[in-house]
Short mmCIF file of C-alpha atoms and ligand atoms in Angstrom, two decimals:
data_model
loop_
_atom_site.label_atom_id
_atom_site.label_comp_id
_atom_site.label_asym_id
_atom_site.label_seq_id
_atom_site.Cartn_x
_atom_site.Cartn_y
_atom_site.Cartn_z
CA MET A 50 -80.82 -24.22 -32.71
CA ARG A 51 -78.12 -22.69 -30.50
CA LEU A 52 -74.97 -21.18 -32.43
CA ASP A 53 -72.10 -20.81 -29.95
CA ILE A 54 -69.19 -18.78 -31.59
CA LEU A 55 -65.68 -18.60 -30.26
CA THR A 56 -63.76 -15.76 -31.75
CA LEU A 57 -60.95 -13.05 -30.87
CA PHE A 58 -63.12 -10.63 -32.69
CA PRO A 59 -66.98 -10.54 -31.51
CA GLU A 60 -67.82 -7.03 -32.60
CA VAL A 61 -67.50 -7.82 -36.39
CA PHE A 62 -70.28 -10.40 -36.21
CA ALA A 63 -73.11 -7.40 -36.44
CA PRO A 64 -75.03 -9.03 -39.60
CA LEU A 65 -76.16 -12.02 -37.30
CA PHE A 66 -78.05 -9.65 -35.39
CA ALA A 67 -80.21 -7.53 -38.75
CA SER A 68 -82.74 -9.24 -41.07
CA ILE A 69 -83.39 -12.82 -40.95
CA PRO A 70 -81.16 -14.07 -38.63
CA ALA A 71 -81.98 -11.42 -36.02
CA ARG A 72 -86.17 -12.43 -36.85
CA ALA A 73 -85.19 -15.93 -36.14
CA GLN A 74 -83.43 -14.88 -32.41
CA THR A 75 -86.59 -12.60 -31.50
CA SER A 76 -88.81 -15.47 -32.42
CA GLY A 77 -87.06 -17.51 -30.40
CA ARG A 78 -86.04 -20.31 -33.13
CA VAL A 79 -82.52 -19.73 -32.77
CA LYS A 80 -80.17 -18.56 -30.14
CA VAL A 81 -76.50 -17.06 -31.17
CA GLU A 82 -73.97 -16.60 -28.33
CA LEU A 83 -70.76 -15.09 -29.01
CA HIS A 84 -67.59 -15.46 -26.68
CA ASN A 85 -64.34 -13.69 -26.87
CA LEU A 86 -61.55 -16.47 -26.69
CA ARG A 87 -59.67 -13.48 -24.90
CA ASP A 88 -61.43 -14.33 -21.65
CA TRP A 89 -59.05 -17.36 -21.72
CA GLY A 90 -56.25 -15.65 -22.35
CA ARG A 91 -52.92 -15.54 -20.46
CA GLY A 92 -51.65 -12.56 -18.08
CA ARG A 93 -52.79 -8.83 -18.15
CA HIS A 94 -52.70 -8.83 -22.33
CA ARG A 95 -54.90 -12.16 -22.17
CA GLN A 96 -52.55 -13.88 -24.90
CA VAL A 97 -53.81 -16.69 -26.73
CA ASP A 98 -51.20 -16.98 -29.32
CA ASP A 99 -47.73 -17.68 -29.55
CA VAL A 100 -45.18 -18.09 -32.10
CA PRO A 101 -45.11 -21.83 -33.94
CA PHE A 102 -42.45 -24.45 -32.84
CA GLY A 103 -39.74 -25.15 -35.60
CA GLY A 104 -40.02 -21.57 -36.97
CA GLY A 105 -41.49 -19.96 -39.49
CA PRO A 106 -43.80 -16.38 -39.81
CA GLY A 107 -47.01 -15.54 -37.91
CA MET A 108 -48.08 -16.91 -34.83
CA VAL A 109 -50.37 -19.93 -33.82
CA ILE A 110 -53.50 -19.72 -31.54
CA GLN A 111 -52.47 -22.26 -28.15
CA ALA A 112 -54.04 -25.07 -27.66
CA GLU A 113 -54.23 -24.23 -23.46
CA PRO A 114 -56.72 -21.14 -23.88
CA LEU A 115 -58.49 -22.81 -26.64
CA ALA A 116 -59.58 -25.97 -24.77
CA ALA A 117 -60.43 -24.35 -21.63
CA ALA A 118 -62.62 -21.92 -23.92
CA ILE A 119 -64.03 -24.98 -25.83
CA ARG A 120 -64.72 -26.89 -22.78
CA ALA A 121 -66.48 -23.83 -20.78
CA VAL A 122 -68.60 -22.63 -23.93
CA GLN A 123 -69.75 -26.78 -24.29
CA ALA A 124 -71.07 -26.63 -20.19
CA LEU A 125 -72.92 -23.46 -20.68
CA ASP A 126 -75.94 -25.97 -22.59
CA PRO A 127 -76.85 -29.56 -21.80
CA LYS A 128 -76.50 -30.15 -25.38
CA PRO A 129 -73.33 -30.89 -26.34
CA ALA A 130 -72.14 -28.72 -29.19
CA ARG A 131 -70.67 -29.95 -32.42
CA VAL A 132 -67.38 -28.76 -32.80
CA VAL A 133 -66.91 -27.15 -36.40
CA TYR A 134 -63.17 -24.81 -37.41
CA LEU A 135 -63.54 -22.82 -40.33
CA THR A 136 -60.53 -22.90 -42.14
CA PRO A 137 -59.42 -23.03 -45.83
CA GLN A 138 -58.17 -26.50 -45.27
CA GLY A 139 -61.84 -27.79 -44.23
CA THR A 140 -64.41 -29.85 -46.62
CA PRO A 141 -65.85 -27.36 -49.28
CA LEU A 142 -69.17 -25.94 -47.77
CA SER A 143 -72.11 -27.08 -50.12
CA GLN A 144 -75.91 -26.68 -49.81
CA ALA A 145 -76.06 -30.75 -48.62
CA MET A 146 -73.66 -29.87 -45.95
CA VAL A 147 -75.95 -26.94 -44.40
CA GLU A 148 -78.42 -29.15 -44.53
CA GLU A 149 -76.95 -31.91 -42.62
CA MET A 150 -75.49 -29.46 -40.08
CA ALA A 151 -78.83 -27.39 -40.02
CA THR A 152 -80.63 -30.89 -38.35
CA ARG A 153 -78.16 -30.48 -35.19
CA PRO A 154 -79.59 -28.66 -32.43
CA ARG A 155 -76.25 -26.80 -31.17
CA LEU A 156 -72.87 -26.13 -33.11
CA LEU A 157 -70.11 -24.38 -31.84
CA LEU A 158 -67.98 -22.36 -34.62
CA LEU A 159 -64.62 -21.98 -33.92
CA CYS A 160 -63.32 -18.99 -35.89
CA GLY A 161 -58.85 -19.47 -36.27
CA HIS A 162 -56.21 -16.41 -36.92
CA TYR A 163 -53.22 -15.90 -37.59
CA GLU A 164 -51.52 -19.14 -39.02
CA GLY A 165 -54.28 -21.18 -37.30
CA ILE A 166 -55.12 -23.21 -34.45
CA ASP A 167 -52.54 -25.84 -32.09
CA GLU A 168 -53.21 -28.93 -34.55
CA ARG A 169 -53.46 -30.99 -31.13
CA ILE A 170 -56.96 -29.10 -30.73
CA ARG A 171 -57.84 -30.18 -34.04
CA GLU A 172 -57.01 -34.15 -33.39
CA THR A 173 -58.94 -34.07 -29.73
CA LEU A 174 -61.77 -31.04 -29.77
CA VAL A 175 -62.74 -30.30 -33.65
CA GLU A 176 -65.14 -32.82 -35.38
CA GLN A 177 -65.88 -30.68 -38.57
CA GLU A 178 -63.82 -28.81 -40.56
CA VAL A 179 -65.02 -26.30 -42.88
CA SER A 180 -63.91 -24.59 -45.83
CA ILE A 181 -65.84 -21.45 -47.50
CA GLY A 182 -63.97 -21.56 -51.10
CA ASP A 183 -60.22 -21.95 -52.50
CA TYR A 184 -59.27 -18.25 -51.07
CA VAL A 185 -57.44 -17.23 -47.91
CA LEU A 186 -59.40 -14.65 -45.25
CA SER A 187 -57.95 -13.16 -42.88
CA GLY A 188 -59.82 -15.28 -40.22
CA GLY A 189 -62.56 -17.24 -39.81
CA GLU A 190 -64.89 -14.48 -38.79
CA LEU A 191 -66.65 -14.42 -42.20
CA PRO A 192 -66.62 -18.02 -43.28
CA ALA A 193 -68.40 -18.27 -39.72
CA MET A 194 -70.97 -15.73 -40.66
CA VAL A 195 -71.82 -17.27 -44.09
CA LEU A 196 -72.14 -20.83 -42.27
CA ALA A 197 -74.68 -19.12 -39.40
CA ASP A 198 -76.67 -17.66 -42.30
CA ALA A 199 -77.08 -20.36 -44.35
CA LEU A 200 -77.62 -22.51 -41.36
CA ILE A 201 -80.34 -20.25 -39.64
CA ARG A 202 -82.51 -19.62 -42.67
CA LEU A 203 -83.30 -23.86 -43.18
CA VAL A 204 -84.44 -23.97 -39.35
CA PRO A 205 -87.84 -24.48 -39.77
CA GLY A 206 -90.05 -21.36 -39.16
CA VAL A 207 -87.29 -18.87 -40.12
CA ILE A 208 -88.12 -18.37 -43.47
CA ASP A 209 -91.08 -19.62 -46.01
CA SER A 210 -90.64 -23.59 -46.60
CA GLU A 211 -92.14 -22.91 -50.20
CA SER A 212 -88.68 -20.48 -50.65
CA VAL A 213 -86.10 -22.73 -49.03
CA ALA A 214 -87.42 -25.86 -51.26
CA CYS A 215 -87.22 -23.83 -54.42
CA GLU A 216 -83.70 -22.10 -54.35
CA SER A 217 -80.70 -22.77 -55.98
CA PHE A 218 -78.81 -25.32 -54.77
CA SER A 219 -81.76 -26.87 -52.91
CA THR A 220 -83.36 -28.30 -56.24
CA GLY A 221 -79.52 -29.14 -57.25
CA ILE A 222 -79.70 -26.43 -59.97
CA LEU A 223 -79.60 -23.28 -60.41
CA ASP A 224 -82.72 -20.94 -59.81
CA HIS A 225 -85.28 -19.57 -63.10
CA PRO A 226 -85.20 -15.66 -63.55
CA HIS A 227 -87.37 -13.46 -61.50
CA TYR A 228 -89.26 -10.62 -62.72
CA SER A 229 -91.78 -8.07 -60.96
CA ARG A 230 -93.83 -4.98 -62.15
CA PRO A 231 -93.45 -3.35 -64.18
CA ALA A 232 -94.35 -5.44 -67.10
CA VAL A 233 -92.47 -3.49 -69.29
CA PHE A 234 -89.01 -1.60 -67.96
CA GLU A 235 -86.53 0.25 -70.29
CA GLY A 236 -88.40 -1.47 -73.39
CA ARG A 237 -87.70 -4.67 -72.36
CA SER A 238 -90.79 -6.92 -71.21
CA VAL A 239 -91.74 -9.93 -68.89
CA PRO A 240 -92.02 -13.14 -70.45
CA GLU A 241 -95.76 -13.52 -71.64
CA VAL A 242 -95.70 -16.85 -70.17
CA LEU A 243 -95.52 -14.70 -66.59
CA LEU A 244 -98.77 -12.96 -67.35
CA SER A 245 -100.69 -15.53 -68.57
CA GLY A 246 -102.05 -16.53 -65.28
CA HIS A 247 -101.64 -20.68 -65.94
CA HIS A 248 -99.98 -21.86 -63.17
CA GLY A 249 -99.07 -25.68 -65.10
CA ARG A 250 -97.64 -23.52 -67.66
CA ILE A 251 -95.64 -21.18 -65.40
CA GLU A 252 -94.20 -24.04 -63.69
CA GLU A 253 -92.73 -25.54 -67.02
CA TRP A 254 -91.26 -22.56 -68.37
CA ARG A 255 -89.45 -21.85 -64.92
CA ARG A 256 -88.36 -25.48 -64.72
CA GLU A 257 -87.15 -25.10 -68.79
CA GLN A 258 -85.13 -21.68 -67.61
CA ALA A 259 -83.51 -23.26 -64.37
CA LEU A 260 -82.50 -25.84 -66.35
CA LEU A 261 -81.02 -23.75 -69.15
CA ASN A 262 -79.18 -21.22 -66.80
CA THR A 263 -77.68 -23.98 -65.16
CA ALA A 264 -76.45 -25.64 -68.50
CA ARG A 265 -75.10 -22.27 -69.51
CA ARG A 266 -73.67 -21.41 -65.98
CA ARG A 267 -73.13 -24.39 -63.62
CA PRO A 268 -72.96 -27.47 -66.19
CA ASP A 269 -70.96 -29.58 -63.76
CA LEU A 270 -74.42 -29.40 -61.30
CA LEU A 271 -76.72 -31.37 -64.13
CA ALA A 272 -74.16 -34.50 -64.27
CA ARG A 273 -76.03 -34.98 -60.09
CA VAL A 274 -79.81 -34.47 -60.91
CA GLU A 275 -82.26 -36.63 -62.62
CA LEU A 276 -83.57 -35.21 -65.73
CA ASN A 277 -86.67 -36.69 -67.82
CA ALA A 278 -85.86 -37.36 -71.68
CA ALA A 279 -87.28 -33.43 -72.48
CA GLU A 280 -85.13 -32.18 -70.03
CA ARG A 281 -82.19 -34.18 -71.04
CA ARG A 282 -83.33 -33.27 -74.87
CA LEU A 283 -83.54 -29.27 -73.53
CA VAL A 284 -80.18 -29.03 -72.01
CA GLY A 285 -78.16 -31.44 -74.22
CA GLY A 286 -79.05 -29.69 -77.18
CA CYS A 287 -77.89 -26.53 -75.50
CA GLN A 288 -74.81 -27.98 -74.80
CA GLU A 289 -73.96 -29.02 -78.33
CA ARG A 290 -75.41 -25.84 -79.73
CA GLY A 291 -73.14 -24.06 -76.88
CA VAL A 292 -75.93 -21.47 -75.24
CA PRO A 293 -74.10 -18.48 -75.34
CA SER A 294 -73.06 -17.33 -71.72
CA GLU A 295 -74.31 -14.32 -69.95
CA PRO A 296 -71.95 -11.74 -70.26
N1 ADE B 362 -60.29 -18.70 -42.68
C1 ADE B 362 -59.36 -18.24 -43.45
N2 ADE B 362 -59.88 -18.97 -44.98
C2 ADE B 362 -61.19 -19.30 -44.89
C3 ADE B 362 -61.67 -19.95 -46.21
N3 ADE B 362 -61.58 -19.59 -46.90
N4 ADE B 362 -62.36 -20.81 -45.26
C4 ADE B 362 -62.97 -21.08 -44.09
N5 ADE B 362 -62.05 -20.46 -43.37
C5 ADE B 362 -60.87 -19.37 -43.21
#
């Protein structure tokens, strides 16, 4: 997968060159290319923004440098990139969306700033708009990093496919609790079943815990998953009794 990122602040993307995303790039499975929008700016100051027509606060990223930058970045590789604009007005990001996007060989992530980008670029060159939540950040850089990280870990071979399959949201529900050594920590023991070596019972316990965890913290997710009769009883009982939520 190739990710081109068009931004005014390429220096903030260091996290994409550490840990799992870094390994994904050294192994050749992923290529992340950063491009500074200012390279397509006007004049000595490489200006890319101007005041909004009609007045109002802030500045708008202008259509001309943006269009030139998008077209120049597209031309760097024969595979056409899907142009994705990170904006609080976009579709809220979900694991299902990340899974769909990860099937694309190339994406161009466009980071907005100030009051946003000229509407005509949204209409003509942007194919998808993504929000990472109902809050406003100072720019699209952190959202682009969130999206890039979520995409990179889905590229085959980047992480163990079994871990991806079991994670929260891939299964449609939240994850089960995890424990490691020591078996007793400050008087708190690991659940007996996990020490039993009985894989069938362990899997059953994990599924139950994942369902209870979801019923307690994100009951909205349960409406979207298929449960068998026993599982329905388990979460139904939990909802009727009102399992106490975490502190
Ligand atoms: N830019 C600023 N805030 C954002 C958000 N919540 N999601 C995506 N892009 C943004």
